[in-house]
Coordinates of C-alpha atoms and ligand atoms in Angstrom, one line a residue:
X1 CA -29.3 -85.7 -42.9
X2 CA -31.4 -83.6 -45.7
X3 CA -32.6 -85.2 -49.0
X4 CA -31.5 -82.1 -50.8
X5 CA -28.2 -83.1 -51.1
X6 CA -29.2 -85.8 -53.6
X7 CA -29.2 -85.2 -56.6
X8 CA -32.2 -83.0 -58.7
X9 CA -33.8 -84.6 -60.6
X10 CA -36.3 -83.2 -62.8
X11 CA -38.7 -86.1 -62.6
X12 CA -38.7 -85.2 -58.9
X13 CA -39.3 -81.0 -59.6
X14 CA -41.6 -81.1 -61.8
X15 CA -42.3 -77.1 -62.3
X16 CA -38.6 -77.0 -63.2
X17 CA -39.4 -76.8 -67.3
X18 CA -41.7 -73.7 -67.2
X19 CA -40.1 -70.2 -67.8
X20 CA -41.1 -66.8 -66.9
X21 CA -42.1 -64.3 -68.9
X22 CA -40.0 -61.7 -70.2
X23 CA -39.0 -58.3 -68.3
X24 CA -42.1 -58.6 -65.5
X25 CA -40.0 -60.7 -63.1
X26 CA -43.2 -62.8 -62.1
X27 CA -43.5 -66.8 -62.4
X28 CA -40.2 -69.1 -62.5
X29 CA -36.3 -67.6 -62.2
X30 CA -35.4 -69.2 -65.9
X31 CA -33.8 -72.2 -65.8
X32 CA -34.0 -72.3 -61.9
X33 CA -36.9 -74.2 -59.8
X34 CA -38.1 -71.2 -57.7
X35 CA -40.3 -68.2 -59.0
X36 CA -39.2 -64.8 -58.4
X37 CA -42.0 -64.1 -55.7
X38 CA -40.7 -66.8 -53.5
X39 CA -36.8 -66.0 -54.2
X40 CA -37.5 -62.3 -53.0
X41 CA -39.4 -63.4 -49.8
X42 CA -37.0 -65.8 -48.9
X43 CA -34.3 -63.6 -49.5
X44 CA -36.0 -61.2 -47.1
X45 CA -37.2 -63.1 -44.2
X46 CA -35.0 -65.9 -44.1
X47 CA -31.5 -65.3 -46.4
X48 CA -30.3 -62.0 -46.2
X49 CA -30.6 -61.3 -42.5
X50 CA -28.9 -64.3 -41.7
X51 CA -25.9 -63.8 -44.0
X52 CA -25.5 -60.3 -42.7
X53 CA -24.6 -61.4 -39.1
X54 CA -22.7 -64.4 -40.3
X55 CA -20.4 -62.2 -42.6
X56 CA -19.7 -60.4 -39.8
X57 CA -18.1 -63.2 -37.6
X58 CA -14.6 -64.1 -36.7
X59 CA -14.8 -66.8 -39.3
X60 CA -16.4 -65.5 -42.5
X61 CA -14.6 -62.1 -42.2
X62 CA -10.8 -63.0 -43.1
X63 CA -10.4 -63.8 -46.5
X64 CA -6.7 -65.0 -47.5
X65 CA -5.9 -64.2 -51.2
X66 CA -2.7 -63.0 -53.2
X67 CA -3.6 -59.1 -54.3
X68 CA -0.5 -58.8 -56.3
X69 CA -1.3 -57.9 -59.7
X70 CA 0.8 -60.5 -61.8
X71 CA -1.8 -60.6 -65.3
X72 CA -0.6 -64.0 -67.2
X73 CA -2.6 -62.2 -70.1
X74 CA -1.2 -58.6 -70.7
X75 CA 2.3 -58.6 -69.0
X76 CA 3.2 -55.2 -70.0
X77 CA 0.1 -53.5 -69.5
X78 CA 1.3 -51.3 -66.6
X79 CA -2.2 -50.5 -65.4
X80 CA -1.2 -51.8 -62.1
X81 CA 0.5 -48.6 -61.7
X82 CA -2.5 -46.6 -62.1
X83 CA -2.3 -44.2 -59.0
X84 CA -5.7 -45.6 -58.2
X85 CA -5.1 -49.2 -57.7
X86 CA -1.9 -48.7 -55.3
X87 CA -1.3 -49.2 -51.8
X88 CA 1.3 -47.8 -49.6
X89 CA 3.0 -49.7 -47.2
X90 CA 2.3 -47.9 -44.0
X91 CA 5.3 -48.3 -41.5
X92 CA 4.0 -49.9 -38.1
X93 CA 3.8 -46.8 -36.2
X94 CA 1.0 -44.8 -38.6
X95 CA -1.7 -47.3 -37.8
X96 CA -3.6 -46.2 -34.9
X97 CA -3.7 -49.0 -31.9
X98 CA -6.6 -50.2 -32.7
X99 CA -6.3 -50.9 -36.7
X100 CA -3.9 -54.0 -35.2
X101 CA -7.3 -55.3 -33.3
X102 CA -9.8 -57.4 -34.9
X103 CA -12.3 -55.5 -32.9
X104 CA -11.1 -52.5 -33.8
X105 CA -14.0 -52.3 -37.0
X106 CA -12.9 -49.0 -38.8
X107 CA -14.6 -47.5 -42.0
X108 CA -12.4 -47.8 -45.3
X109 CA -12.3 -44.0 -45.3
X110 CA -10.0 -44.2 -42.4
X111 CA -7.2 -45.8 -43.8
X112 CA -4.0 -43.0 -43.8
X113 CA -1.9 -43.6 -46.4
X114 CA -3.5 -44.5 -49.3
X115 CA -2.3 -42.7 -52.5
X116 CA -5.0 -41.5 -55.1
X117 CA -8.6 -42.6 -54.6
X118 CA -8.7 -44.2 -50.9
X119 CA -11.3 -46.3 -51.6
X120 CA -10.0 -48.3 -54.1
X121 CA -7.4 -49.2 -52.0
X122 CA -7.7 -52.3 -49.8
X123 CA -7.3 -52.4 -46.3
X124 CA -5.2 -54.8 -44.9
X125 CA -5.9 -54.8 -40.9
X126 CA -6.6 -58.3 -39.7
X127 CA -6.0 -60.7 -37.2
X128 CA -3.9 -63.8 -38.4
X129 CA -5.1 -66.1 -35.4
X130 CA -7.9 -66.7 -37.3
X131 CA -6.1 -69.1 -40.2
X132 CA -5.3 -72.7 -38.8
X133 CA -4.7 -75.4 -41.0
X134 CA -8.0 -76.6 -43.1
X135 CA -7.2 -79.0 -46.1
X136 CA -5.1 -77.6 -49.0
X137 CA -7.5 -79.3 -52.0
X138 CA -7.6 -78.5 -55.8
X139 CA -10.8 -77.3 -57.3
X140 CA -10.7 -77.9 -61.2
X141 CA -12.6 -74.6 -62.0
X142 CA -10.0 -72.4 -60.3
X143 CA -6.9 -70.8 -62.1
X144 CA -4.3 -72.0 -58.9
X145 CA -2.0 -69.2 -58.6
X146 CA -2.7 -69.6 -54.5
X147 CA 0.8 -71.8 -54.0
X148 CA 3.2 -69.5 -53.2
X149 CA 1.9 -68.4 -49.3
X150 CA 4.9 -66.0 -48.8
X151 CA 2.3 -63.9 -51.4
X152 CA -0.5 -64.5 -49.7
X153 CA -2.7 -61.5 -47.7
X154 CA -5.2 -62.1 -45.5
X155 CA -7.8 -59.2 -45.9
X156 CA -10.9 -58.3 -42.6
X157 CA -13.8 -58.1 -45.6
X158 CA -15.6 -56.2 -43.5
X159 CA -13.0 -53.0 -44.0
X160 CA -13.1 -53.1 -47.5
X161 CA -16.8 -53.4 -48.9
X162 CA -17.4 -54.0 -52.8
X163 CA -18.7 -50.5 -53.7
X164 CA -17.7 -47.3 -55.7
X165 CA -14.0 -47.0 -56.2
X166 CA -13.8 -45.2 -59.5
X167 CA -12.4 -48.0 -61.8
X168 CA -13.7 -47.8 -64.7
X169 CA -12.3 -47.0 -68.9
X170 CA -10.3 -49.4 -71.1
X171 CA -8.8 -51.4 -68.1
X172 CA -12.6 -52.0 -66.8
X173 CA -13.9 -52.8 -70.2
X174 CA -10.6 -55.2 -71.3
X175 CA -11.4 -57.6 -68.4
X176 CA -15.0 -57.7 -69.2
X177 CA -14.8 -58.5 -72.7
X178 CA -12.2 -61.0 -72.3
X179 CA -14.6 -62.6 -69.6
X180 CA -17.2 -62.6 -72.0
X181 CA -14.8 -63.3 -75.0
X182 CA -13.9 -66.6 -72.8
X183 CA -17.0 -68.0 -72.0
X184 CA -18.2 -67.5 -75.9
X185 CA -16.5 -66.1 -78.7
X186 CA -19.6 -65.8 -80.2
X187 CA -22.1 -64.8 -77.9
X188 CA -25.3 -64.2 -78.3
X189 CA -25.8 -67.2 -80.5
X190 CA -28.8 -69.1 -81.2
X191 CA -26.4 -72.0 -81.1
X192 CA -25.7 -71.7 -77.6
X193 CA -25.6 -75.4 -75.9
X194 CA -27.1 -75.2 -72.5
X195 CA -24.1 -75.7 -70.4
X196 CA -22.7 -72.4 -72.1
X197 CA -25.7 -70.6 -71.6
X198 CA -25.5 -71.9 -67.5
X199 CA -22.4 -70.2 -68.1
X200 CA -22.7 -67.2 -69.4
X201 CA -25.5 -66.3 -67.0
X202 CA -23.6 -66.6 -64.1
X203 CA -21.3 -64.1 -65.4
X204 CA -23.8 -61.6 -66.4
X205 CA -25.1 -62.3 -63.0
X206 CA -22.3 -61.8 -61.6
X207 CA -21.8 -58.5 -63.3
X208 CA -25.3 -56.9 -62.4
X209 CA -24.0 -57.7 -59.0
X210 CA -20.9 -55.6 -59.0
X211 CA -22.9 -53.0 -60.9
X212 CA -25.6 -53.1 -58.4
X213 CA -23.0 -52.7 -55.3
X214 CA -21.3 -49.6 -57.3
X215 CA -25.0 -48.2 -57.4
X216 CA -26.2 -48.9 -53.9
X217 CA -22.8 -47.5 -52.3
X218 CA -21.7 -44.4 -54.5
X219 CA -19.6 -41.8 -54.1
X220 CA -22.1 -38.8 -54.7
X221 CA -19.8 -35.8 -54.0
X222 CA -15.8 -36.3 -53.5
X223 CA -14.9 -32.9 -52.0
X224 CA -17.6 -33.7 -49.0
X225 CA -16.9 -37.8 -49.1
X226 CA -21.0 -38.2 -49.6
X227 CA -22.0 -41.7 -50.2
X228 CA -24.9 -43.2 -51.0
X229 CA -27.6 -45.0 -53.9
X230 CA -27.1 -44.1 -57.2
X231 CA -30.7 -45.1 -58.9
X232 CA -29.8 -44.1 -62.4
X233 CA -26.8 -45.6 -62.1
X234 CA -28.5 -49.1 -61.3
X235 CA -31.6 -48.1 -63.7
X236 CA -29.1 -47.8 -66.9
X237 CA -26.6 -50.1 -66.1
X238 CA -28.9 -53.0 -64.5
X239 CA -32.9 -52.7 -64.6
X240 CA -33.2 -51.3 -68.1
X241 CA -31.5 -54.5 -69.2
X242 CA -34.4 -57.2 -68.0
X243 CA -31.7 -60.1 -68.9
X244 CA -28.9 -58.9 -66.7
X245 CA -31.9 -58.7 -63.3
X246 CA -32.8 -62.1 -64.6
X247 CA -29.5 -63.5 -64.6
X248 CA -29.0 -61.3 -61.0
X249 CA -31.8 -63.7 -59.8
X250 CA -30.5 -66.8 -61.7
X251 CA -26.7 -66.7 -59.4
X252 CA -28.3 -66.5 -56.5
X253 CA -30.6 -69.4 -56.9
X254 CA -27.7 -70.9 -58.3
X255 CA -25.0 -70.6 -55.4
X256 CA -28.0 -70.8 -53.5
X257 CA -28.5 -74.5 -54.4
X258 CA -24.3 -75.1 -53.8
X259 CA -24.9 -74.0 -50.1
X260 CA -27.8 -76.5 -49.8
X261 CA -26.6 -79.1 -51.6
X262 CA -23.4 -79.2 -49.3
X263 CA -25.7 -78.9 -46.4
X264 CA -24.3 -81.7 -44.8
X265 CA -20.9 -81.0 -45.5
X266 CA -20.9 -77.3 -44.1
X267 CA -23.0 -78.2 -41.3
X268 CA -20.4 -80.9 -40.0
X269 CA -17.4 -78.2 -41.2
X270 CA -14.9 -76.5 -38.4
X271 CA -15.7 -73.4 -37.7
X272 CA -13.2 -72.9 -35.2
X273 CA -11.1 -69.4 -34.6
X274 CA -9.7 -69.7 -31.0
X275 CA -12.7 -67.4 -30.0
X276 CA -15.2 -70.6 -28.7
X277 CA -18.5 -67.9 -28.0
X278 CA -18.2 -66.0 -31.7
X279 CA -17.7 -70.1 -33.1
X280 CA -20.7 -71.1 -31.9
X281 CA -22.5 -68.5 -33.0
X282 CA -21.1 -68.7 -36.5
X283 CA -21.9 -72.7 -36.7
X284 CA -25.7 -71.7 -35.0
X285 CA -26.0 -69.3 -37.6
X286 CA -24.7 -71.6 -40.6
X287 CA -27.5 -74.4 -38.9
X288 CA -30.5 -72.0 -39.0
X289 CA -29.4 -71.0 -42.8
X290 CA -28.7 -74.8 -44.0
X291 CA -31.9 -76.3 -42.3
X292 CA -34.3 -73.1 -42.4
X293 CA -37.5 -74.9 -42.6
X294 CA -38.8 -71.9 -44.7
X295 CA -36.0 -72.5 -47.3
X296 CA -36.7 -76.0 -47.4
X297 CA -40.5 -76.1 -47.9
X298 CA -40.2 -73.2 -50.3
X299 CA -37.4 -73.6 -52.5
X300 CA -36.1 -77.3 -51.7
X301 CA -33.9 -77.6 -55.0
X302 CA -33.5 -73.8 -56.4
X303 CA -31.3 -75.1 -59.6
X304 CA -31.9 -78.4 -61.3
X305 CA -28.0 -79.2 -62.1
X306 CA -28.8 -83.2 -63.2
X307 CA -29.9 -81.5 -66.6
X308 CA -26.4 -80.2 -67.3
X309 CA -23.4 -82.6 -69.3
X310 CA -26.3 -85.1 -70.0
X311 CA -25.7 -85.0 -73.9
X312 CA -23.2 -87.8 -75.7
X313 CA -20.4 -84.9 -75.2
X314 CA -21.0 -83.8 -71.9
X315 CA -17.5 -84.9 -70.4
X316 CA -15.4 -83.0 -73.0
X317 CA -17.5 -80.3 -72.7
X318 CA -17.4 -80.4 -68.9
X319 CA -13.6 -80.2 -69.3
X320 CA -13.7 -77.6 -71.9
X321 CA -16.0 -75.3 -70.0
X322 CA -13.8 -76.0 -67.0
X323 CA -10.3 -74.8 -68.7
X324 CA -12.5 -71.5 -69.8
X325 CA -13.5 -71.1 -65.9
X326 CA -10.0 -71.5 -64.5
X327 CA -9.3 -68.5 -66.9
X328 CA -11.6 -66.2 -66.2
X329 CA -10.6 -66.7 -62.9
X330 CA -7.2 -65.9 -64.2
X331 CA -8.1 -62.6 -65.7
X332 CA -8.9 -61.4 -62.2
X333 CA -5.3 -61.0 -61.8
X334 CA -5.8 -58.4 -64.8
X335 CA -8.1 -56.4 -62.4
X336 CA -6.6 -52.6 -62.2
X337 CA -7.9 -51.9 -59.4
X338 CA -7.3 -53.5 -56.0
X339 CA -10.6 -53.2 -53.8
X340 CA -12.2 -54.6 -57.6
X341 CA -9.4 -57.5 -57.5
X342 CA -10.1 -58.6 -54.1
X343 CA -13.9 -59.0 -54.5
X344 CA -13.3 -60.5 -58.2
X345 CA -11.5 -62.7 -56.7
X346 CA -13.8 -63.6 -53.8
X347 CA -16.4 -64.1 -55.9
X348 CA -14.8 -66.1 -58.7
X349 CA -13.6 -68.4 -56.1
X350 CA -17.1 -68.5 -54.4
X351 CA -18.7 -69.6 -58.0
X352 CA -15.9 -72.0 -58.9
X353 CA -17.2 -73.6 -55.2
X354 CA -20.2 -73.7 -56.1
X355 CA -19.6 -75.3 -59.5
X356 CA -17.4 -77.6 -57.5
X357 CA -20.3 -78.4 -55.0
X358 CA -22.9 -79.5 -58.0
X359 CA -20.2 -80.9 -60.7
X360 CA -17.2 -81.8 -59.5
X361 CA -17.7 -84.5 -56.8
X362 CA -16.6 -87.9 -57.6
X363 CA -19.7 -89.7 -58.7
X364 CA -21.5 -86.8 -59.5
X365 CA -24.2 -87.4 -56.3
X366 CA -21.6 -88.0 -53.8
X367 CA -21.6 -85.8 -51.3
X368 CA -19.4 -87.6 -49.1
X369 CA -16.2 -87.0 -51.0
X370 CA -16.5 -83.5 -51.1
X371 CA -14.0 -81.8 -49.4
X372 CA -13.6 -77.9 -49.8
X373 CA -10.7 -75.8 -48.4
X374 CA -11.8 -73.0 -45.7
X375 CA -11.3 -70.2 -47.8
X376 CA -13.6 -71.8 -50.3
X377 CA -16.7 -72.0 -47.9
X378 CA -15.4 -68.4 -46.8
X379 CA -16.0 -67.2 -50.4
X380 CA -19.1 -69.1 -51.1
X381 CA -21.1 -67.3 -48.4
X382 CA -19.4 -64.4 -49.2
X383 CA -20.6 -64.3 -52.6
X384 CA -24.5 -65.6 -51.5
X385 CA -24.6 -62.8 -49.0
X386 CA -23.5 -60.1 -52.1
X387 CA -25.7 -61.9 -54.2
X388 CA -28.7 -61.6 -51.6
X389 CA -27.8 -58.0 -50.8
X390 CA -28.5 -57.3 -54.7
X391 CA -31.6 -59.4 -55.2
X392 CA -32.7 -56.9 -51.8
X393 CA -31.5 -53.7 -53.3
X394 CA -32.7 -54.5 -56.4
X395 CA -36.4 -55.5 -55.5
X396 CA -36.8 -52.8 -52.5
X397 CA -35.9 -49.8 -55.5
X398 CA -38.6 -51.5 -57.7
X399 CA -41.2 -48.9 -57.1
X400 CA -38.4 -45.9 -57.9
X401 CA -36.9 -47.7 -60.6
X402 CA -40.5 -48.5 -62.0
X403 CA -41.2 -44.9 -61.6
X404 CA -37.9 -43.7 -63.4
X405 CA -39.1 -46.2 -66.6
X406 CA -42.7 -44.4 -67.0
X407 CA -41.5 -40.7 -66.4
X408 CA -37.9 -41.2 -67.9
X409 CA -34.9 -39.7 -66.0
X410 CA -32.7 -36.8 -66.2
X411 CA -30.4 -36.3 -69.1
X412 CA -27.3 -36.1 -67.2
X413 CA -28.3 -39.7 -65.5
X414 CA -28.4 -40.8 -69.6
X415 CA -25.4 -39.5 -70.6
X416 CA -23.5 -40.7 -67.8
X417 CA -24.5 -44.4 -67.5
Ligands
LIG501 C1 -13.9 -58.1 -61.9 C2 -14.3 -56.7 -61.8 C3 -14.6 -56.2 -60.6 C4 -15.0 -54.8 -60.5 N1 -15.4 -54.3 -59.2 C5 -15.7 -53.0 -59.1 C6 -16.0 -52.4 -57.8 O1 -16.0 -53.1 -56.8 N2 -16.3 -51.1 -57.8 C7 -16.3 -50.3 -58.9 O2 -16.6 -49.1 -58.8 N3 -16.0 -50.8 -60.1 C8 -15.7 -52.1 -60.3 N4 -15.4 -52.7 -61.5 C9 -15.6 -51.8 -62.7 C10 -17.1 -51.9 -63.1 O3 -17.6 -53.2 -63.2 C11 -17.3 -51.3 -64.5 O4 -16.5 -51.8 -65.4 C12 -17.1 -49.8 -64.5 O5 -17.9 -49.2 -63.5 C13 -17.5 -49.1 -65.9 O6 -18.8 -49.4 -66.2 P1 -19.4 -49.3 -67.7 O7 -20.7 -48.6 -67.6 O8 -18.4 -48.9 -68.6 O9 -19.9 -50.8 -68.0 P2 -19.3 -52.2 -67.6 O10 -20.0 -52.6 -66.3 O11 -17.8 -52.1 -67.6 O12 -19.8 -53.2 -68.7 C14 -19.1 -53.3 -70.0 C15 -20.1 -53.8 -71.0 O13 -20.6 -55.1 -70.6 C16 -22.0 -55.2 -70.9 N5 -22.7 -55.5 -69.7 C17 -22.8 -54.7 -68.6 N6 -23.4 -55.4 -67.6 C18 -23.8 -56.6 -68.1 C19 -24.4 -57.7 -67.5 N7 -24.9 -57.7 -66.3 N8 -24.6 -58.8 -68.3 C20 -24.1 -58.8 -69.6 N9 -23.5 -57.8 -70.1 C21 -23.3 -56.7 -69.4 C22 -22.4 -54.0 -71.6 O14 -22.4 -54.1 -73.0 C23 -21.4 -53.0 -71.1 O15 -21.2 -51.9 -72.0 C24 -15.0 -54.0 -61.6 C25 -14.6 -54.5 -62.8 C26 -14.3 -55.8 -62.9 C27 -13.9 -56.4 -64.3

């Protein structure tokens, strides 16, 4: 058993009040109980290589989600028509042999049929041994449009990685600003109560994720299909802002504290796909991530969430905050752009675990009734291992970005991002 699944307190974390300083990314993550030093090792040495191989297994690679684009919000938008967000349905005999294999790992790129931009189109090749019966439980923070299974798609993550894929205009910016809109009509606001600022930087957080995948995985030049970083991409969109890389850092340590705090939970989970070798190693590898004595010594509690719904209110406004959660997790229906729908969704759902790991439990500190459905721990390790691959890209370009803020950058890269 591990003491960090009690409850933080912050008599017990007592370096939990401090904040950092602005812009130099030095001393505490604000708001969180870990400085930025220690997130970034961590990250290195301990998080991110482990997340990459257990993304990569049997169990963590299927995700099950409905991509159909049915907006409650804008019915008669018609952006899912947009040539860029469709997929073809291939007839059986265009996929090669080996697309029908869960071995069978291909690049996006291969994928035949796609109309318009290929890579914003999501590849459905996946092996349907892999979903056996986990509980079927509500989370209050989710919009649950997941009922009807017939409209269900299970997607191999692993084919279709959160990168470039073009989406971007009116569409892009509508779902943003009704994601912000939700959260706080009046944002920024000196009146801000905490809870709603917890909020809102898990969504700008959020957001300098995405913008930092687009960056690190760019499509340089379409005629010769050249990908790679875009730094001024990430330097305009992400590092120029010092509250979006702050609130970057704040997620992580955020979902980051979800994963630990169900340590017990996850640890005693099923990880079971028929394949007994790769389940082993995918429980092995959740063990030496949950009890990582590195993690533990380091950043034991990285968020304090006993501090939040503490004032005379804090029910109503736990509900309140709750409805505006379940619809930003709606508006990912609104996405116009499939590849961008499927990871909104993945990620929404992996946040609305995590909120469900620190606030929804009955009791508040009881662990023991929390039960989470499989592709709920699927998502929530999915999201920590985006978040940890943008904390990495993020603090390995330092020295470039740093470099780009002292001699400026070109005028194209301005006018662009
Ligand atoms: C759910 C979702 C998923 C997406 N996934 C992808 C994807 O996988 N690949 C892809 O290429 N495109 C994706 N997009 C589109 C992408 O996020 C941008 O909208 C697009 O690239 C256009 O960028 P932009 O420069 O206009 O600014 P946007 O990123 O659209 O930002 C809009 C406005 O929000 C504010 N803002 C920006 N970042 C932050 C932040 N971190 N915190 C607070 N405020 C901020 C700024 O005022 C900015 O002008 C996705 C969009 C959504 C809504």
């Amino acid at each position: 058993a591990n003491s960090r699944n009690a409850p933080a307190s912050s008599a017990a974390i007592k370096t939990c009040d401090c904040a950092s300083g602005p812009g130099n990314y030095t001393g505490l993550v604000e708001g969180c109980c870990c400085d930025y030093e220690t997130a970034h090792s961590l990250n290195d040495h301990v998080l991110h290589p482990i997340l990459q191989e257990l993304v990569k297994t049997p169990f963590f690679r299927y995700f099950k989600v409905k991509l159909w684009c049915d907006c409650p919000f804008w019915p008669d938008d018609g952006m899912c028509h947009l040539r860029d967000c469709s997929v073809c349905e291939c007839p059986e005999s265009e996929f090669p042999e080996p697309f029908k294999k869960p071995s069978g790992v291909l690049a996006a790129d291969d994928v035949i049929c796609q109309e318009g931009k290929p890579q914003a189109a999501v590849d459905r090749t996946l092996d349907d041994r892999i979903f056996r019966g986990w509980i079927e439980i509500d989370n209050p923070w989710t919009y649950d449009d997941e009922t009807d299974n017939s409209a269900m798609t299970y997607v191999n993550l692993q084919l279709n990685p959160e990168r470039y894929t073009g989406y971007a205009g009116a569409s892009a910016q509508r779902i943003w600003t009704a994601i912000y809109k939700e959260n706080c009509p009046q944002y920024p606001s000196e009146e801000l109560c905490h809870e709603k600022e917890v909020m809102y930087k898990l969504i700008s957080g959020l957001h300098s994720s995405i913008s930092v995948h687009i960056a690190s995985e760019y499509l340089l030049d379409a005629s010769t299909n050249l990908w790679g970083p875009n730094l001024e991409l990430l330097y305009y969109r992400v590092w120029k802002h010092p509250d979006r890389v702050r609130n970057l850092y704040f997620i992580f340590l955020f979902v980051l504290r979800a994963v630990t705090k169900a340590a017990d939970y996850l640890e005693q989970a099923e990880y079971n796909t028929g394949n007994p070798i790769e389940d082993l190693k995918t429980h092995s590898l959740v063990r030496q991530l949950l009890y990582n004595p590195e993690l533990i010594s380091a950043c034991p509690v990285p968020f304090d969430e006993a501090k939040l719904w503490q004032g005379e209110n804090g029910p109503e406004l736990k509900l309140q905050i709750q409805k505006q959660f379940r619809n930003i997790s709606a508006v990912m229906n609104c996405v116009g752009c499939e590849k961008c729908r499927l990871w909104g969704k993945l990620q929404v759902n992996g946040l609305a675990t995590a909120l469900k790991v620190l606030f929804s439990v009955d009791g508040e500190s009881n662990q023991n009734h929390l039960q989470l459905q499989r592709n709920e721990v699927i998502a929530l390790f999915n999201l920590l291992n985006r978040l940890s691959e943008s904390v990495k890209f993020v603090h390995d370009m330092r020295p470039s970005l740093e470099k780009m803020e002292t001699h400026g950058t070109s005028p194209v890269g301005k006018a662009t991002w």
